mmCIF file of C-alpha atoms in Angstrom:
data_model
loop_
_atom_site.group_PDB
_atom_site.id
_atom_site.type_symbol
_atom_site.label_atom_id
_atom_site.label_comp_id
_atom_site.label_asym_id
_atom_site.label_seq_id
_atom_site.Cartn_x
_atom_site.Cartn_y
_atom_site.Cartn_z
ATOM 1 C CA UNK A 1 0.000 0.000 0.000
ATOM 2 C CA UNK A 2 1.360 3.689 -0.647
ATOM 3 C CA UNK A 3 -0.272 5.486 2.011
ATOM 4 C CA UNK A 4 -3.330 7.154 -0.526
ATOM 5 C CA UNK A 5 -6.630 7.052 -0.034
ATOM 6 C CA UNK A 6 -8.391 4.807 -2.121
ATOM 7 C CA UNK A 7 -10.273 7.578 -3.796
ATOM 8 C CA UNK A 8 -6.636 8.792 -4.742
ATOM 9 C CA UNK A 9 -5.705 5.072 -6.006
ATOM 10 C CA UNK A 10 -8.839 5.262 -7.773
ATOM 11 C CA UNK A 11 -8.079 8.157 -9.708
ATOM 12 C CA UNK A 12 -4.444 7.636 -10.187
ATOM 13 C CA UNK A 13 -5.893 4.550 -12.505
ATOM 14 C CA UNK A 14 -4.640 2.068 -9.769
ATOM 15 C CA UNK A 15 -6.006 -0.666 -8.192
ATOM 16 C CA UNK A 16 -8.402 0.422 -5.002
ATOM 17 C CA UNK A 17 -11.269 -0.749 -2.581
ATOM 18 C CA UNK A 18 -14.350 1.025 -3.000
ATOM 19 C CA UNK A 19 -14.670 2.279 0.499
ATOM 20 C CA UNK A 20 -17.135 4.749 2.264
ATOM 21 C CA UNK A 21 -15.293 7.917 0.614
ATOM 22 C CA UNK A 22 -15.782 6.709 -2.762
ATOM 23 C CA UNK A 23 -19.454 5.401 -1.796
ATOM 24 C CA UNK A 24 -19.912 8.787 -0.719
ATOM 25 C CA UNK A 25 -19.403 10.139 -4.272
ATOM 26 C CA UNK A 26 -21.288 7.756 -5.926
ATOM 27 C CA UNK A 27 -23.915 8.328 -3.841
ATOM 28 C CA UNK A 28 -23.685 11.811 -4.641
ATOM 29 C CA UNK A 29 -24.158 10.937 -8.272
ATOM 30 C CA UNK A 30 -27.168 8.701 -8.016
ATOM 31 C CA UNK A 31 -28.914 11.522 -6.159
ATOM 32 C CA UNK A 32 -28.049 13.608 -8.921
ATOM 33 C CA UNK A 33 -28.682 11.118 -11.718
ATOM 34 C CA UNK A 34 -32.242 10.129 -10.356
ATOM 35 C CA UNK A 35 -33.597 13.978 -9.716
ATOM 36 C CA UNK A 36 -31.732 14.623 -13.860
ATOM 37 C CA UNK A 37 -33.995 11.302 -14.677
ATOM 38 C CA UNK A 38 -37.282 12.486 -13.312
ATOM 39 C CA UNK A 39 -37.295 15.510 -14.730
ATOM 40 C CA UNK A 40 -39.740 17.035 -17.324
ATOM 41 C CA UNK A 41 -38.141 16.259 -20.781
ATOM 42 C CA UNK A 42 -39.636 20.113 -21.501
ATOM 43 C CA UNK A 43 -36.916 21.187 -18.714
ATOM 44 C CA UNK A 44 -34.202 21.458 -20.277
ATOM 45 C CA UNK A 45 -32.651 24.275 -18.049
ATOM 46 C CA UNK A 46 -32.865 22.911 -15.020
ATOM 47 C CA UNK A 47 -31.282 19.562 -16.239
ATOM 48 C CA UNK A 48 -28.480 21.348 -17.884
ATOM 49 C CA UNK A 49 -27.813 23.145 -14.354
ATOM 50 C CA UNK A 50 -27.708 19.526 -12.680
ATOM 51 C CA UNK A 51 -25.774 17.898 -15.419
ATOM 52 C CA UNK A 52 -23.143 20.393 -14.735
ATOM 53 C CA UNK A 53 -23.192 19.983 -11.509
ATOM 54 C CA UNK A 54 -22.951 15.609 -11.520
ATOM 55 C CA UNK A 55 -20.184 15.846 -14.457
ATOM 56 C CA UNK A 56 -16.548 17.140 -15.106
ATOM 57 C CA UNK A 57 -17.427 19.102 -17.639
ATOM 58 C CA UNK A 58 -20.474 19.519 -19.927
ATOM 59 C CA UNK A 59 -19.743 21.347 -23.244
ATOM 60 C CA UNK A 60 -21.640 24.491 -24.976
ATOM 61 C CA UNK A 61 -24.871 23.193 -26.842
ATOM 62 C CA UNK A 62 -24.351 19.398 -25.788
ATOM 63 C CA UNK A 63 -27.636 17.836 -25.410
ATOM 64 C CA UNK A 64 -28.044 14.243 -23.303
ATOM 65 C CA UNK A 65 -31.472 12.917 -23.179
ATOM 66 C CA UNK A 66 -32.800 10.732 -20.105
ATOM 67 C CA UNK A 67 -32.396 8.108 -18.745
ATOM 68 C CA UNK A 68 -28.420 8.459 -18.141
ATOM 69 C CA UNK A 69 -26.236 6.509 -15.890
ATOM 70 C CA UNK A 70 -22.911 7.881 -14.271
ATOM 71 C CA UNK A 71 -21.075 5.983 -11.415
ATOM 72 C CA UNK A 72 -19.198 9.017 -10.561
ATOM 73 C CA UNK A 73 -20.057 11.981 -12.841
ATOM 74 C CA UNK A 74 -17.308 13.971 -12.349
ATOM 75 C CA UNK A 75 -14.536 11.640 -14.175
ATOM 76 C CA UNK A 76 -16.987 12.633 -17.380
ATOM 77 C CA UNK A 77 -16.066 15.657 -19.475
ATOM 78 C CA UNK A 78 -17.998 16.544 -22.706
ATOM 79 C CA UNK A 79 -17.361 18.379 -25.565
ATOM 80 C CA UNK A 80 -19.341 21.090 -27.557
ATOM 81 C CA UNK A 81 -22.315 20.248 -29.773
ATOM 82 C CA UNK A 82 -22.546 16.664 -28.921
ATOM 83 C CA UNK A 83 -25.457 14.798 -28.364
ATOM 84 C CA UNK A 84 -26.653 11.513 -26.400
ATOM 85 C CA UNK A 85 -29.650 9.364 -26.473
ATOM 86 C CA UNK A 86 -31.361 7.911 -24.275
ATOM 87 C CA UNK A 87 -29.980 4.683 -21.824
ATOM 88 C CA UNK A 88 -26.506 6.032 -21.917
ATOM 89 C CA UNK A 89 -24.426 4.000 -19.026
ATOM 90 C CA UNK A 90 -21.082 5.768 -18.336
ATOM 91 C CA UNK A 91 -18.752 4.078 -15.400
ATOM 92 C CA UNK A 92 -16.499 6.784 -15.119
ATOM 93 C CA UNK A 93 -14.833 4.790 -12.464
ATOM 94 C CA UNK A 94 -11.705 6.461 -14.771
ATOM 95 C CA UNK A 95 -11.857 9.456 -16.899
ATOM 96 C CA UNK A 96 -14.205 9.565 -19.882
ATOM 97 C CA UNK A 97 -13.575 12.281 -22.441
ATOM 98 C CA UNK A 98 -16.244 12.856 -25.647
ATOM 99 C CA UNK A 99 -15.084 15.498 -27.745
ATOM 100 C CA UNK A 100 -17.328 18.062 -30.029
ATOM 101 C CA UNK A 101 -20.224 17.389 -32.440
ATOM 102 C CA UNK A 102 -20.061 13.279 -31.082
ATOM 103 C CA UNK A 103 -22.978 11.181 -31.540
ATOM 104 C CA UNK A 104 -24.135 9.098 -29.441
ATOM 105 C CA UNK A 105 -27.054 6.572 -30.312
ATOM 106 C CA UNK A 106 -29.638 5.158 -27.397
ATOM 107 C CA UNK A 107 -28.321 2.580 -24.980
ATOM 108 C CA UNK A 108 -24.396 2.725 -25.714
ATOM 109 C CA UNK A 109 -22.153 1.745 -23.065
ATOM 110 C CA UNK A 110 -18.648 3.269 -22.081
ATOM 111 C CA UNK A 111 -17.140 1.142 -19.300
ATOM 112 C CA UNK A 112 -14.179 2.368 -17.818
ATOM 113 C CA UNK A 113 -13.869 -0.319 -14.914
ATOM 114 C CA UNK A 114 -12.093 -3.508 -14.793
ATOM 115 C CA UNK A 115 -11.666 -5.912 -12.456
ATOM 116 C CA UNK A 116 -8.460 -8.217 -11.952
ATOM 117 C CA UNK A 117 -7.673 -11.643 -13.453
ATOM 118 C CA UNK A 118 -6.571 -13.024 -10.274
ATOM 119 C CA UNK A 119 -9.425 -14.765 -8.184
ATOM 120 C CA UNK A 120 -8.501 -14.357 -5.220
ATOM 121 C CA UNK A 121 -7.673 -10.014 -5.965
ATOM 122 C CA UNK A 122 -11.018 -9.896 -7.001
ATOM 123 C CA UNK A 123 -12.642 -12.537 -4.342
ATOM 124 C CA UNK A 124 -10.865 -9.669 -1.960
ATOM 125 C CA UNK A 125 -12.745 -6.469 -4.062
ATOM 126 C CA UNK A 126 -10.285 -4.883 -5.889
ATOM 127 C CA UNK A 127 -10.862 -3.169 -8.762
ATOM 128 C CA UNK A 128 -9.501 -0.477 -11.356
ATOM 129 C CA UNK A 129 -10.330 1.369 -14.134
ATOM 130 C CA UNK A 130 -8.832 3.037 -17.445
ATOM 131 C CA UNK A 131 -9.808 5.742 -19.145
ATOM 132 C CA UNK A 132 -11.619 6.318 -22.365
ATOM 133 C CA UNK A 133 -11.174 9.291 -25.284
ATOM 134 C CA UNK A 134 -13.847 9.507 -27.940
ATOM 135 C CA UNK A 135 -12.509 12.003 -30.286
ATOM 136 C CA UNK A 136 -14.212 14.825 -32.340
ATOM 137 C CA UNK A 137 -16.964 13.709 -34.242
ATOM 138 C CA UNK A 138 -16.991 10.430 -33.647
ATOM 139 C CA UNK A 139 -20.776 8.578 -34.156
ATOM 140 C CA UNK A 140 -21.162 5.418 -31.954
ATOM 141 C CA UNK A 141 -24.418 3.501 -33.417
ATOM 142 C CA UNK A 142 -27.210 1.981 -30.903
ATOM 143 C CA UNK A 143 -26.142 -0.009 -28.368
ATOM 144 C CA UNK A 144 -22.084 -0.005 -28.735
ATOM 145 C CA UNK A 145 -19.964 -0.635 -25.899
ATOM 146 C CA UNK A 146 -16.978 0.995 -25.583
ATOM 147 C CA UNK A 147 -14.476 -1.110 -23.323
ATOM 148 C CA UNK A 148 -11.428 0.098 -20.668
ATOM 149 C CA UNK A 149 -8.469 1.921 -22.055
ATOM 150 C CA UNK A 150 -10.051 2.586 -25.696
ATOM 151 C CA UNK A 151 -8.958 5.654 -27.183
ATOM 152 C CA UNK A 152 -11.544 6.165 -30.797
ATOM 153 C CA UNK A 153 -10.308 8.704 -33.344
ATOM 154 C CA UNK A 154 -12.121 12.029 -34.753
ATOM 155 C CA UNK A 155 -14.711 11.297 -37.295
ATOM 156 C CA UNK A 156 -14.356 7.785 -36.899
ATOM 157 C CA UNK A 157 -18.290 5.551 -36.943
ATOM 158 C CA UNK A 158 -18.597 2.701 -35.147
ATOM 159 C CA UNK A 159 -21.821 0.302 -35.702
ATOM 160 C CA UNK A 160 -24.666 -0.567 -33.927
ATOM 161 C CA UNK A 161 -24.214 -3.238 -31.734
ATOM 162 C CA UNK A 162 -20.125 -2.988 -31.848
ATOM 163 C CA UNK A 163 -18.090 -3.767 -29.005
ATOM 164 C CA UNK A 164 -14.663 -1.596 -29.326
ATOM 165 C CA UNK A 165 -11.846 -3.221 -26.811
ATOM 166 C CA UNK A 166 -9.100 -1.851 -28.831
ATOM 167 C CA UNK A 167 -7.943 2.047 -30.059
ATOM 168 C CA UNK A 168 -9.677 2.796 -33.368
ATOM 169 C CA UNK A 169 -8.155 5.497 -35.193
ATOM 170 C CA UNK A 170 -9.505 8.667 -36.924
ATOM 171 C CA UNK A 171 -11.613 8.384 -40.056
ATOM 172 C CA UNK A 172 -12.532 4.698 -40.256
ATOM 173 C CA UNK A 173 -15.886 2.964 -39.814
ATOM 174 C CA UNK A 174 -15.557 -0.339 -37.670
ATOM 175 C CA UNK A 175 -17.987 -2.946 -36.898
ATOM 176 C CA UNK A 176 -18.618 -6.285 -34.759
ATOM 177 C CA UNK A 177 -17.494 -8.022 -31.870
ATOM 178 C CA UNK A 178 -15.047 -7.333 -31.607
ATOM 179 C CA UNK A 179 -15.118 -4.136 -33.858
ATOM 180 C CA UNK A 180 -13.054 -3.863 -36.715
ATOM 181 C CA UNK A 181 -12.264 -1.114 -39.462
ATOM 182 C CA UNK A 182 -14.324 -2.203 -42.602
ATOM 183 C CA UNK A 183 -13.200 0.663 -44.749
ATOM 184 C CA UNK A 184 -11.829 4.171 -44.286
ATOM 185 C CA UNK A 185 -13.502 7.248 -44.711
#
């Protein structure tokens, strides 16, 4: 052990146990996430004030439509002009960065936690995660799932139903499970 809190282990991108400090912030963010979820789709204002309160950052003219899921909130930072559907699940157990003008289809995934191979580190609770970077302009189709550690270049589409567990770069349209480039654009 190095002496940090596990809330500082947690995001240095290192191993940690999810103790009462961190379930303080996650409670923080359900509260937040269930009173953004029950709101009026008509109030738009008032869910723009709480969505920049929950996340790290929430770019000009981005629009996220309800229901959303955050574990944390605050690892999340958005870009300008982008726009998510609804049933967006972000563990932002590590940071999560969506650029400008992204697209993001109804019930897509980005899953920044992991858990470890060993059975025995994870009988005793550890866990980690590792950030993900969705670049400008990027479109991820219905229901993609973005896994630990991926990095997805600018203008780049991935397809419905994809699961990305490896970097895509810029400008190419992948597909699958796994996903993989199909052409460039």
């Amino acid at each position: 052990m190095t002496g940090k809190s596990m809330r500082h282990r947690m995001l240095d991108g290192e191993l940690y146990i999810a103790d009462e400090e961190i379930g303080r912030d996650y409670l923080r963010a359900q509260d937040l996430t269930r009173r953004i979820n029950a709101l009026p789709a008509a109030d738009g204002e008032t869910r723009r004030k709480l969505l920049t309160e929950l996340l790290g950052a929430l770019g000009e003219e981005t629009e996220i439509r309800t229901p959303v899921q955050f574990d944390y909130g605050y690892q999340t930072y958005f870009g300008a002009r982008s726009f998510v559907n609804f049933g967006f699940v972000c563990l932002d157990v590590a940071r999560v960065t969506i650029g400008d003008d992204v697209q993001i289809a109804t019930n897509v995934q980005l899953l920044t936690a992991w858990h470890p191979v060993d059975p025995q580190a994870r009988r005793d609770k550890w866990e980690a995660g590792s950030p993900i970077t969705i670049g400008d302009n990027v479109w991820l189709g219905g229901g993609v799932i973005v896994c630990p550690g991926v990095t997805i270049g600018a203008n780049t589409v991935v397809g419905a139903g994809s699961v990305v567990n490896k970097d895509l770069p810029a400008n190419v349209v992948a597909v699958g499970n796994p996903a993989r480039i199909v052409r460039e654009i």
